[in-house]
Amino acid sequence: MQAVAVENLSKTYQSGKRALHGISFTIEPGEIFGFLGPNGAGKTTTVKLLGGMLTPTEGHCRVFDLTPNENPAAIHKISGFVTEHAQMYDNMTGMENLLFYASIFGMSEKAGKDRAQELLDRLSLTEAREQKLSSYSTGMRQRLSLARALLHSPKILFLDEPTSGLDPESAKNVNTLIRHLASENGTTVFLCTHQLRYAQEICTCYGLISSGTLLACGTLEELRDRVTTHIPVTIHADYVPENLHLMKKEPGIYTAAVTAETEIPNIVKAIVESGGRIYHVSAGELTLEEIYFRFLEKNKQKEEHK
Ligand SMILES: Nc1ncnc2c1ncn2[C@@H]1O[C@H](COP(=O)(O)OP(=O)(O)OP(=O)(O)O)[C@@H](O)[C@H]1O
Ligand SMILES: [Mg+2]
Protein backbone atom coordinates (compact mmCIF):
# COMPACT_ATOMS: atom_id res chain seq x y z
CA MET A 1 0.00 0.00 0.00
CA GLN A 2 1.32 3.43 -0.91
CA ALA A 3 1.46 6.15 1.73
CA VAL A 4 0.20 8.75 -0.74
CA ALA A 5 -1.29 8.20 -4.18
CA VAL A 6 -2.31 11.26 -6.17
CA GLU A 7 -3.88 10.79 -9.58
CA ASN A 8 -4.75 13.54 -12.01
CA LEU A 9 -5.58 15.80 -9.09
CA SER A 10 -7.01 19.24 -9.91
CA LYS A 11 -8.33 21.98 -7.71
CA THR A 12 -10.15 25.11 -8.81
CA TYR A 13 -11.12 27.46 -5.98
CA GLN A 14 -14.53 29.13 -5.91
CA SER A 15 -12.87 32.35 -7.06
CA GLY A 16 -12.12 30.54 -10.33
CA LYS A 17 -8.41 30.23 -9.50
CA ARG A 18 -7.09 26.93 -10.83
CA ALA A 19 -4.48 26.01 -8.24
CA LEU A 20 -3.69 22.43 -9.38
CA HIS A 21 -3.69 21.15 -12.96
CA GLY A 22 -4.01 17.35 -12.86
CA ILE A 23 -0.97 16.31 -10.85
CA SER A 24 -0.03 12.64 -10.30
CA PHE A 25 2.58 11.09 -8.02
CA THR A 26 3.00 8.41 -5.35
CA ILE A 27 4.98 8.19 -2.12
CA GLU A 28 6.04 4.90 -0.55
CA PRO A 29 5.76 4.42 3.23
CA GLY A 30 8.78 5.60 5.20
CA GLU A 31 9.93 8.13 2.59
CA ILE A 32 10.68 11.75 3.45
CA PHE A 33 9.10 13.49 0.47
CA GLY A 34 10.18 17.06 -0.21
CA PHE A 35 7.45 19.00 -2.02
CA LEU A 36 9.21 21.99 -3.50
CA GLY A 37 7.96 24.93 -5.50
CA PRO A 38 7.75 28.73 -5.58
CA ASN A 39 5.10 30.78 -3.75
CA GLY A 40 1.63 30.03 -5.05
CA ALA A 41 2.73 26.76 -6.72
CA GLY A 42 -0.02 24.70 -5.07
CA LYS A 43 1.81 23.00 -2.20
CA THR A 44 -0.56 24.01 0.60
CA THR A 45 -3.55 23.27 -1.64
CA THR A 46 -2.20 19.71 -2.13
CA VAL A 47 -1.70 19.26 1.63
CA LYS A 48 -5.26 20.47 2.29
CA LEU A 49 -6.61 18.00 -0.28
CA LEU A 50 -4.61 15.18 1.33
CA GLY A 51 -5.94 16.19 4.74
CA GLY A 52 -9.55 16.24 3.57
CA MET A 53 -9.85 19.98 4.24
CA LEU A 54 -10.61 20.56 0.55
CA THR A 55 -12.42 18.46 -2.05
CA PRO A 56 -10.75 17.78 -5.42
CA THR A 57 -12.35 19.39 -8.48
CA GLU A 58 -11.08 16.46 -10.57
CA GLY A 59 -9.00 13.35 -9.95
CA HIS A 60 -8.27 11.42 -6.78
CA CYS A 61 -5.96 11.30 -3.85
CA ARG A 62 -5.47 8.61 -1.22
CA VAL A 63 -3.51 8.46 2.01
CA PHE A 64 -2.82 4.87 3.07
CA ASP A 65 -5.77 3.85 0.90
CA LEU A 66 -8.18 6.29 2.58
CA THR A 67 -9.94 8.96 0.52
CA PRO A 68 -9.41 12.13 2.57
CA ASN A 69 -12.55 14.12 1.80
CA GLU A 70 -14.76 11.05 2.28
CA ASN A 71 -13.14 10.02 5.54
CA PRO A 72 -11.48 13.02 7.22
CA ALA A 73 -11.75 11.58 10.75
CA ALA A 74 -9.85 8.42 9.76
CA ILE A 75 -7.24 10.53 7.96
CA HIS A 76 -6.65 12.67 11.06
CA LYS A 77 -6.21 9.53 13.19
CA ILE A 78 -3.22 8.42 11.15
CA SER A 79 -1.86 11.85 10.17
CA GLY A 80 -0.21 14.78 11.87
CA PHE A 81 -0.39 18.27 10.35
CA VAL A 82 1.84 21.25 10.88
CA THR A 83 0.34 24.04 8.82
CA GLU A 84 1.49 27.56 8.05
CA HIS A 85 -0.78 29.16 10.64
CA ALA A 86 -0.89 26.83 13.60
CA GLN A 87 -3.78 27.76 15.85
CA MET A 88 -3.46 26.86 19.50
CA TYR A 89 -4.66 28.46 22.70
CA ASP A 90 -2.77 31.58 23.81
CA ASN A 91 -4.16 31.58 27.36
CA MET A 92 -3.00 28.01 28.02
CA THR A 93 0.55 26.84 28.72
CA GLY A 94 2.50 24.70 26.28
CA MET A 95 1.79 21.60 28.36
CA GLU A 96 -1.92 22.44 28.76
CA ASN A 97 -2.25 22.85 25.00
CA LEU A 98 -0.68 19.46 24.37
CA LEU A 99 -2.81 17.76 27.05
CA PHE A 100 -5.93 19.31 25.52
CA TYR A 101 -5.10 17.94 22.06
CA ALA A 102 -4.05 14.56 23.52
CA SER A 103 -7.54 14.25 25.02
CA ILE A 104 -9.09 15.14 21.65
CA PHE A 105 -6.95 12.41 20.06
CA GLY A 106 -8.50 10.02 22.64
CA MET A 107 -5.28 9.42 24.59
CA SER A 108 -5.48 8.62 28.30
CA GLU A 109 -4.30 11.33 30.72
CA LYS A 110 -1.16 9.38 31.63
CA ALA A 111 -0.26 8.48 28.02
CA GLY A 112 -0.90 12.09 26.93
CA LYS A 113 1.26 13.52 29.69
CA ASP A 114 4.16 11.12 29.08
CA ARG A 115 4.12 11.69 25.34
CA ALA A 116 3.78 15.48 25.73
CA GLN A 117 6.76 15.57 28.10
CA GLU A 118 8.85 13.43 25.76
CA LEU A 119 8.08 15.69 22.79
CA LEU A 120 8.64 18.91 24.76
CA ASP A 121 12.07 17.54 25.70
CA ARG A 122 12.93 16.49 22.15
CA LEU A 123 11.92 19.89 20.80
CA SER A 124 13.82 21.85 23.48
CA LEU A 125 10.64 23.25 25.04
CA THR A 126 11.06 21.71 28.51
CA GLU A 127 11.67 25.04 30.21
CA ALA A 128 8.73 26.70 28.46
CA ARG A 129 6.21 23.96 29.30
CA GLU A 130 4.52 25.99 32.06
CA GLN A 131 4.60 29.29 30.13
CA LYS A 132 1.46 30.62 28.51
CA LEU A 133 1.52 30.41 24.74
CA SER A 134 1.09 34.20 24.53
CA SER A 135 4.72 34.49 25.69
CA TYR A 136 6.04 32.03 23.06
CA SER A 137 8.16 33.25 20.14
CA THR A 138 7.26 32.27 16.56
CA GLY A 139 9.86 29.51 16.60
CA MET A 140 8.58 28.13 19.92
CA ARG A 141 5.03 28.09 18.58
CA GLN A 142 6.17 26.23 15.51
CA ARG A 143 7.94 23.61 17.61
CA LEU A 144 4.88 23.23 19.84
CA SER A 145 2.77 22.80 16.74
CA LEU A 146 5.09 19.99 15.66
CA ALA A 147 4.79 18.41 19.13
CA ARG A 148 0.99 18.56 18.82
CA ALA A 149 1.11 16.89 15.39
CA LEU A 150 3.23 14.07 16.80
CA LEU A 151 1.22 13.37 19.99
CA HIS A 152 -0.68 10.41 18.57
CA SER A 153 2.41 8.95 16.77
CA PRO A 154 0.97 9.41 13.27
CA LYS A 155 1.87 7.12 10.37
CA ILE A 156 2.29 10.17 8.16
CA LEU A 157 3.31 13.68 9.02
CA PHE A 158 2.43 16.64 6.80
CA LEU A 159 4.72 19.59 7.35
CA ASP A 160 4.02 22.87 5.57
CA GLU A 161 7.16 24.99 5.96
CA PRO A 162 7.95 23.71 9.48
CA THR A 163 11.29 25.49 9.79
CA SER A 164 10.50 28.85 8.15
CA GLY A 165 10.45 30.85 11.40
CA LEU A 166 13.19 28.89 13.13
CA ASP A 167 16.77 29.93 13.85
CA PRO A 168 19.43 27.63 12.35
CA GLU A 169 19.88 25.61 15.56
CA SER A 170 16.14 25.01 16.04
CA ALA A 171 15.76 24.16 12.35
CA LYS A 172 18.53 21.60 12.76
CA ASN A 173 16.76 20.09 15.80
CA VAL A 174 13.50 19.82 13.88
CA ASN A 175 15.28 18.21 10.94
CA THR A 176 17.03 15.72 13.22
CA LEU A 177 13.68 14.83 14.76
CA ILE A 178 12.11 14.36 11.32
CA ARG A 179 14.94 12.07 10.28
CA HIS A 180 14.62 10.03 13.49
CA LEU A 181 10.89 9.66 13.01
CA ALA A 182 11.41 8.26 9.56
CA SER A 183 14.25 5.91 10.46
CA GLU A 184 13.08 4.73 13.92
CA ASN A 185 9.32 4.59 13.47
CA GLY A 186 9.00 4.39 9.69
CA THR A 187 6.88 7.54 9.71
CA THR A 188 6.23 8.91 6.22
CA VAL A 189 6.91 12.62 5.96
CA PHE A 190 5.39 15.01 3.43
CA LEU A 191 7.45 18.17 3.68
CA CYS A 192 6.62 21.40 1.84
CA THR A 193 9.57 23.71 1.96
CA HIS A 194 11.54 26.47 0.29
CA GLN A 195 14.65 25.67 2.27
CA LEU A 196 16.40 23.56 -0.30
CA ARG A 197 19.60 23.03 1.64
CA TYR A 198 17.70 21.47 4.57
CA ALA A 199 15.53 19.52 2.15
CA GLN A 200 18.59 17.99 0.52
CA GLU A 201 19.87 16.94 3.96
CA ILE A 202 16.78 15.03 5.00
CA CYS A 203 14.54 14.12 2.04
CA THR A 204 14.69 10.75 0.31
CA CYS A 205 12.60 11.82 -2.70
CA TYR A 206 11.11 14.96 -4.16
CA GLY A 207 8.25 16.48 -6.11
CA LEU A 208 8.82 19.77 -7.91
CA ILE A 209 5.73 21.85 -8.53
CA SER A 210 5.20 25.20 -10.26
CA SER A 211 1.94 26.99 -11.11
CA GLY A 212 -0.10 23.90 -10.22
CA THR A 213 1.87 21.59 -12.54
CA LEU A 214 4.19 18.85 -11.36
CA LEU A 215 7.52 19.40 -13.12
CA ALA A 216 9.32 16.32 -11.85
CA CYS A 217 9.29 13.60 -9.22
CA GLY A 218 12.01 11.25 -7.99
CA THR A 219 15.16 10.83 -5.94
CA LEU A 220 17.94 13.42 -6.07
CA GLU A 221 19.93 11.17 -8.43
CA GLU A 222 16.96 10.70 -10.75
CA LEU A 223 16.26 14.44 -10.88
CA ARG A 224 19.96 15.18 -11.35
CA ASP A 225 20.16 12.76 -14.30
CA ARG A 226 17.25 14.54 -15.96
CA VAL A 227 18.90 17.97 -15.96
CA THR A 228 22.56 17.10 -16.19
CA THR A 229 24.04 16.59 -19.62
CA HIS A 230 27.66 17.07 -18.58
CA ILE A 231 29.57 16.44 -15.36
CA PRO A 232 32.38 18.95 -14.77
CA VAL A 233 35.63 17.21 -13.76
CA THR A 234 38.66 19.00 -12.30
CA ILE A 235 42.08 17.32 -12.41
CA HIS A 236 45.22 18.50 -10.62
CA ALA A 237 48.18 16.99 -12.49
CA ASP A 238 51.68 17.96 -13.51
CA TYR A 239 51.17 16.84 -17.12
CA VAL A 240 48.23 15.78 -19.29
CA PRO A 241 48.53 14.46 -22.87
CA GLU A 242 47.21 16.83 -25.54
CA ASN A 243 45.02 14.24 -27.23
CA LEU A 244 42.68 14.33 -24.19
CA HIS A 245 41.75 17.94 -25.12
CA LEU A 246 41.43 19.02 -21.49
CA MET A 247 40.98 22.73 -20.72
CA LYS A 248 43.87 24.28 -18.82
CA LYS A 249 42.35 26.45 -16.10
CA GLU A 250 45.62 27.44 -14.51
CA PRO A 251 49.02 25.76 -14.30
CA GLY A 252 48.52 22.21 -13.04
CA ILE A 253 44.71 22.42 -13.02
CA TYR A 254 42.71 20.99 -15.93
CA THR A 255 38.99 20.64 -16.51
CA ALA A 256 36.88 18.34 -18.62
CA ALA A 257 33.17 17.85 -19.18
CA VAL A 258 32.15 14.18 -19.33
CA THR A 259 28.75 12.74 -20.10
CA ALA A 260 29.04 9.89 -17.58
CA GLU A 261 31.12 9.23 -14.46
CA THR A 262 32.43 6.03 -16.12
CA GLU A 263 34.56 8.20 -18.43
CA ILE A 264 36.63 9.52 -15.50
CA PRO A 265 38.80 6.37 -14.95
CA ASN A 266 39.72 6.38 -18.66
CA ILE A 267 40.97 9.96 -18.44
CA VAL A 268 42.96 9.14 -15.30
CA LYS A 269 44.47 6.05 -16.96
CA ALA A 270 45.49 8.02 -20.06
CA ILE A 271 47.23 10.67 -17.94
CA VAL A 272 49.10 8.11 -15.83
CA GLU A 273 50.14 6.08 -18.91
CA SER A 274 51.56 9.20 -20.51
CA GLY A 275 53.75 9.80 -17.45
CA GLY A 276 51.63 12.48 -15.77
CA ARG A 277 51.25 12.51 -11.99
CA ILE A 278 47.76 13.15 -10.62
CA TYR A 279 47.31 14.91 -7.28
CA HIS A 280 43.54 15.33 -7.14
CA VAL A 281 40.42 14.53 -9.19
CA SER A 282 36.94 15.84 -8.38
CA ALA A 283 33.62 15.55 -10.18
CA GLY A 284 31.07 18.30 -9.65
CA GLU A 285 27.51 17.36 -8.80
CA LEU A 286 24.49 19.62 -9.02
CA THR A 287 22.93 20.47 -5.67
CA LEU A 288 19.19 20.24 -5.10
CA GLU A 289 19.03 24.03 -5.39
CA GLU A 290 20.74 23.98 -8.80
CA ILE A 291 18.50 21.14 -9.98
CA TYR A 292 15.41 23.03 -8.76
CA PHE A 293 16.34 26.17 -10.70
CA ARG A 294 17.15 24.18 -13.84
CA PHE A 295 13.70 22.59 -13.79
CA LEU A 296 12.05 25.98 -13.22
CA GLU A 297 14.10 27.49 -16.06
CA LYS A 298 13.23 24.59 -18.39
CA ASN A 299 9.56 25.05 -17.55
CA LYS A 300 9.75 28.82 -18.14
CA GLN A 301 11.26 28.27 -21.57
CA LYS A 302 8.56 25.70 -22.39
CA GLU A 303 5.83 28.17 -21.34
CA GLU A 304 7.38 30.95 -23.45
CA HIS A 305 7.40 28.73 -26.55
CA LYS A 306 3.74 27.81 -26.17
N1 LIG B 1 -8.93 29.85 -0.67
C1 LIG B 1 -8.42 30.24 -1.83
N2 LIG B 1 -9.18 30.87 -2.75
C2 LIG B 1 -8.66 31.24 -3.94
N3 LIG B 1 -7.39 31.04 -4.33
C3 LIG B 1 -6.58 30.43 -3.47
C4 LIG B 1 -7.04 30.00 -2.17
N4 LIG B 1 -6.01 29.40 -1.54
C5 LIG B 1 -4.95 29.47 -2.38
N5 LIG B 1 -5.30 30.08 -3.54
C6 LIG B 1 -4.44 30.31 -4.72
O1 LIG B 1 -4.04 29.04 -5.22
C7 LIG B 1 -2.66 29.07 -5.65
C8 LIG B 1 -1.89 28.02 -4.90
O2 LIG B 1 -1.81 28.41 -3.53
P1 LIG B 1 -1.07 27.54 -2.42
O3 LIG B 1 -1.35 28.18 -1.13
O4 LIG B 1 -1.46 26.12 -2.59
O5 LIG B 1 0.46 27.74 -2.84
P2 LIG B 1 1.79 27.33 -2.06
O6 LIG B 1 2.61 26.52 -3.02
O7 LIG B 1 1.48 26.71 -0.76
O8 LIG B 1 2.53 28.73 -1.87
P3 LIG B 1 3.46 29.26 -0.67
O9 LIG B 1 4.83 28.76 -0.97
O10 LIG B 1 3.38 30.74 -0.82
O11 LIG B 1 2.91 28.77 0.63
C9 LIG B 1 -2.19 30.51 -5.42
O12 LIG B 1 -2.33 31.22 -6.62
C10 LIG B 1 -3.16 31.04 -4.37
O13 LIG B 1 -3.32 32.43 -4.51
MG1 LIG C 1 1.87 27.24 1.19
PDB file of N, CA, C and O in Angstrom, residues 200 206 208 216-232 259 261 283-292 294-295 298:
ATOM      1  N   GLN A 200      17.614  18.945   1.065  1.00  0.00           N
ATOM      2  CA  GLN A 200      18.589  17.993   0.523  1.00  0.00           C
ATOM      3  C   GLN A 200      19.207  17.138   1.625  1.00  0.00           C
ATOM      4  O   GLN A 200      19.570  15.992   1.414  1.00  0.00           O
ATOM      5  N   TYR A 206      11.615  13.601  -3.980  1.00  0.00           N
ATOM      6  CA  TYR A 206      11.113  14.963  -4.164  1.00  0.00           C
ATOM      7  C   TYR A 206      10.012  15.038  -5.208  1.00  0.00           C
ATOM      8  O   TYR A 206       9.938  14.224  -6.120  1.00  0.00           O
ATOM      9  N   LEU A 208       8.615  18.350  -7.598  1.00  0.00           N
ATOM     10  CA  LEU A 208       8.823  19.773  -7.915  1.00  0.00           C
ATOM     11  C   LEU A 208       7.576  20.303  -8.592  1.00  0.00           C
ATOM     12  O   LEU A 208       7.165  19.776  -9.631  1.00  0.00           O
ATOM     13  N   ALA A 216       8.513  17.531 -11.948  1.00  0.00           N
ATOM     14  CA  ALA A 216       9.323  16.321 -11.855  1.00  0.00           C
ATOM     15  C   ALA A 216       9.120  15.659 -10.511  1.00  0.00           C
ATOM     16  O   ALA A 216       8.686  16.298  -9.553  1.00  0.00           O
ATOM     17  N   CYS A 217       9.438  14.378 -10.447  1.00  0.00           N
ATOM     18  CA  CYS A 217       9.291  13.604  -9.219  1.00  0.00           C
ATOM     19  C   CYS A 217      10.389  12.558  -9.200  1.00  0.00           C
ATOM     20  O   CYS A 217      10.684  11.981 -10.241  1.00  0.00           O
ATOM     21  N   GLY A 218      11.004  12.318  -8.053  1.00  0.00           N
ATOM     22  CA  GLY A 218      12.007  11.252  -7.994  1.00  0.00           C
ATOM     23  C   GLY A 218      13.048  11.511  -6.937  1.00  0.00           C
ATOM     24  O   GLY A 218      12.957  12.476  -6.170  1.00  0.00           O
ATOM     25  N   THR A 219      14.062  10.646  -6.893  1.00  0.00           N
ATOM     26  CA  THR A 219      15.156  10.830  -5.942  1.00  0.00           C
ATOM     27  C   THR A 219      16.085  11.920  -6.488  1.00  0.00           C
ATOM     28  O   THR A 219      15.980  12.301  -7.656  1.00  0.00           O
ATOM     29  N   LEU A 220      17.003  12.373  -5.649  1.00  0.00           N
ATOM     30  CA  LEU A 220      17.941  13.421  -6.070  1.00  0.00           C
ATOM     31  C   LEU A 220      18.715  12.959  -7.311  1.00  0.00           C
ATOM     32  O   LEU A 220      18.882  13.720  -8.262  1.00  0.00           O
ATOM     33  N   GLU A 221      19.145  11.690  -7.299  1.00  0.00           N
ATOM     34  CA  GLU A 221      19.926  11.169  -8.426  1.00  0.00           C
ATOM     35  C   GLU A 221      19.080  11.155  -9.702  1.00  0.00           C
ATOM     36  O   GLU A 221      19.554  11.526 -10.766  1.00  0.00           O
ATOM     37  N   GLU A 222      17.829  10.741  -9.565  1.00  0.00           N
ATOM     38  CA  GLU A 222      16.959  10.703 -10.752  1.00  0.00           C
ATOM     39  C   GLU A 222      16.738  12.100 -11.317  1.00  0.00           C
ATOM     40  O   GLU A 222      16.779  12.320 -12.526  1.00  0.00           O
ATOM     41  N   LEU A 223      16.492  13.064 -10.419  1.00  0.00           N
ATOM     42  CA  LEU A 223      16.265  14.439 -10.875  1.00  0.00           C
ATOM     43  C   LEU A 223      17.543  14.992 -11.502  1.00  0.00           C
ATOM     44  O   LEU A 223      17.503  15.661 -12.532  1.00  0.00           O
ATOM     45  N   ARG A 224      18.670  14.687 -10.858  1.00  0.00           N
ATOM     46  CA  ARG A 224      19.962  15.184 -11.353  1.00  0.00           C
ATOM     47  C   ARG A 224      20.219  14.664 -12.772  1.00  0.00           C
ATOM     48  O   ARG A 224      20.604  15.406 -13.653  1.00  0.00           O
ATOM     49  N   ASP A 225      19.940  13.359 -12.972  1.00  0.00           N
ATOM     50  CA  ASP A 225      20.157  12.762 -14.301  1.00  0.00           C
ATOM     51  C   ASP A 225      19.318  13.454 -15.368  1.00  0.00           C
ATOM     52  O   ASP A 225      19.727  13.549 -16.514  1.00  0.00           O
ATOM     53  N   ARG A 226      18.147  13.930 -14.958  1.00  0.00           N
ATOM     54  CA  ARG A 226      17.255  14.542 -15.957  1.00  0.00           C
ATOM     55  C   ARG A 226      17.697  15.930 -16.393  1.00  0.00           C
ATOM     56  O   ARG A 226      17.282  16.400 -17.444  1.00  0.00           O
ATOM     57  N   VAL A 227      18.482  16.612 -15.573  1.00  0.00           N
ATOM     58  CA  VAL A 227      18.899  17.968 -15.962  1.00  0.00           C
ATOM     59  C   VAL A 227      20.390  18.093 -16.254  1.00  0.00           C
ATOM     60  O   VAL A 227      20.854  19.131 -16.699  1.00  0.00           O
ATOM     61  N   THR A 228      21.122  17.007 -15.982  1.00  0.00           N
ATOM     62  CA  THR A 228      22.563  17.098 -16.192  1.00  0.00           C
ATOM     63  C   THR A 228      22.925  16.446 -17.506  1.00  0.00           C
ATOM     64  O   THR A 228      22.645  15.273 -17.722  1.00  0.00           O
ATOM     65  N   THR A 229      23.560  17.206 -18.386  1.00  0.00           N
ATOM     66  CA  THR A 229      24.044  16.590 -19.617  1.00  0.00           C
ATOM     67  C   THR A 229      25.548  16.362 -19.514  1.00  0.00           C
ATOM     68  O   THR A 229      26.078  15.442 -20.105  1.00  0.00           O
ATOM     69  N   HIS A 230      26.217  17.211 -18.736  1.00  0.00           N
ATOM     70  CA  HIS A 230      27.658  17.066 -18.575  1.00  0.00           C
ATOM     71  C   HIS A 230      28.051  17.175 -17.112  1.00  0.00           C
ATOM     72  O   HIS A 230      27.483  17.973 -16.382  1.00  0.00           O
ATOM     73  N   ILE A 231      29.046  16.362 -16.735  1.00  0.00           N
ATOM     74  CA  ILE A 231      29.574  16.444 -15.362  1.00  0.00           C
ATOM     75  C   ILE A 231      30.928  17.164 -15.441  1.00  0.00           C
ATOM     76  O   ILE A 231      31.823  16.709 -16.168  1.00  0.00           O
ATOM     77  N   PRO A 232      31.078  18.279 -14.731  1.00  0.00           N
ATOM     78  CA  PRO A 232      32.381  18.948 -14.766  1.00  0.00           C
ATOM     79  C   PRO A 232      33.402  18.201 -13.904  1.00  0.00           C
ATOM     80  O   PRO A 232      33.118  17.855 -12.762  1.00  0.00           O
ATOM     81  N   THR A 259      30.184  13.012 -20.085  1.00  0.00           N
ATOM     82  CA  THR A 259      28.747  12.744 -20.100  1.00  0.00           C
ATOM     83  C   THR A 259      28.348  11.704 -19.060  1.00  0.00           C
ATOM     84  O   THR A 259      27.206  11.638 -18.660  1.00  0.00           O
ATOM     85  N   GLU A 261      30.009   9.387 -15.410  1.00  0.00           N
ATOM     86  CA  GLU A 261      31.125   9.226 -14.457  1.00  0.00           C
ATOM     87  C   GLU A 261      32.095   8.130 -14.903  1.00  0.00           C
ATOM     88  O   GLU A 261      33.276   8.157 -14.573  1.00  0.00           O
ATOM     89  N   ALA A 283      34.728  15.420  -9.236  1.00  0.00           N
ATOM     90  CA  ALA A 283      33.624  15.552 -10.183  1.00  0.00           C
ATOM     91  C   ALA A 283      32.545  16.390  -9.519  1.00  0.00           C
ATOM     92  O   ALA A 283      32.171  16.136  -8.371  1.00  0.00           O
ATOM     93  N   GLY A 284      32.103  17.418 -10.206  1.00  0.00           N
ATOM     94  CA  GLY A 284      31.068  18.302  -9.648  1.00  0.00           C
ATOM     95  C   GLY A 284      29.699  17.663  -9.757  1.00  0.00           C
ATOM     96  O   GLY A 284      29.414  16.953 -10.718  1.00  0.00           O
ATOM     97  N   GLU A 285      28.884  17.869  -8.747  1.00  0.00           N
ATOM     98  CA  GLU A 285      27.508  17.359  -8.801  1.00  0.00           C
ATOM     99  C   GLU A 285      26.563  18.502  -8.532  1.00  0.00           C
ATOM    100  O   GLU A 285      26.827  19.338  -7.661  1.00  0.00           O
ATOM    101  N   LEU A 286      25.461  18.550  -9.243  1.00  0.00           N
ATOM    102  CA  LEU A 286      24.494  19.625  -9.018  1.00  0.00           C
ATOM    103  C   LEU A 286      23.831  19.440  -7.666  1.00  0.00           C
ATOM    104  O   LEU A 286      23.490  18.321  -7.276  1.00  0.00           O
ATOM    105  N   THR A 287      23.656  20.541  -6.939  1.00  0.00           N
ATOM    106  CA  THR A 287      22.929  20.467  -5.668  1.00  0.00           C
ATOM    107  C   THR A 287      21.436  20.485  -5.962  1.00  0.00           C
ATOM    108  O   THR A 287      21.011  20.804  -7.091  1.00  0.00           O
ATOM    109  N   LEU A 288      20.645  20.203  -4.935  1.00  0.00           N
ATOM    110  CA  LEU A 288      19.187  20.237  -5.103  1.00  0.00           C
ATOM    111  C   LEU A 288      18.752  21.624  -5.584  1.00  0.00           C
ATOM    112  O   LEU A 288      17.889  21.749  -6.448  1.00  0.00           O
ATOM    113  N   GLU A 289      19.386  22.656  -5.018  1.00  0.00           N
ATOM    114  CA  GLU A 289      19.031  24.025  -5.392  1.00  0.00           C
ATOM    115  C   GLU A 289      19.278  24.261  -6.895  1.00  0.00           C
ATOM    116  O   GLU A 289      18.432  24.813  -7.597  1.00  0.00           O
ATOM    117  N   GLU A 290      20.430  23.799  -7.380  1.00  0.00           N
ATOM    118  CA  GLU A 290      20.738  23.984  -8.805  1.00  0.00           C
ATOM    119  C   GLU A 290      19.771  23.191  -9.686  1.00  0.00           C
ATOM    120  O   GLU A 290      19.315  23.671 -10.720  1.00  0.00           O
ATOM    121  N   ILE A 291      19.438  21.977  -9.225  1.00  0.00           N
ATOM    122  CA  ILE A 291      18.502  21.143  -9.976  1.00  0.00           C
ATOM    123  C   ILE A 291      17.130  21.829 -10.039  1.00  0.00           C
ATOM    124  O   ILE A 291      16.503  21.920 -11.094  1.00  0.00           O
ATOM    125  N   TYR A 292      16.707  22.341  -8.883  1.00  0.00           N
ATOM    126  CA  TYR A 292      15.405  23.026  -8.760  1.00  0.00           C
ATOM    127  C   TYR A 292      15.327  24.179  -9.762  1.00  0.00           C
ATOM    128  O   TYR A 292      14.372  24.299 -10.525  1.00  0.00           O
ATOM    129  N   ARG A 294      17.102  24.656 -12.442  1.00  0.00           N
ATOM    130  CA  ARG A 294      17.148  24.183 -13.840  1.00  0.00           C
ATOM    131  C   ARG A 294      15.768  23.735 -14.301  1.00  0.00           C
ATOM    132  O   ARG A 294      15.364  24.004 -15.427  1.00  0.00           O
ATOM    133  N   PHE A 295      15.057  23.029 -13.417  1.00  0.00           N
ATOM    134  CA  PHE A 295      13.703  22.592 -13.787  1.00  0.00           C
ATOM    135  C   PHE A 295      12.783  23.802 -13.983  1.00  0.00           C
ATOM    136  O   PHE A 295      12.000  23.843 -14.918  1.00  0.00           O
ATOM    137  N   LYS A 298      13.711  25.411 -17.264  1.00  0.00           N
ATOM    138  CA  LYS A 298      13.230  24.589 -18.389  1.00  0.00           C
ATOM    139  C   LYS A 298      11.740  24.813 -18.611  1.00  0.00           C
ATOM    140  O   LYS A 298      11.266  24.961 -19.734  1.00  0.00           O
TER     141      LYS A 298
END
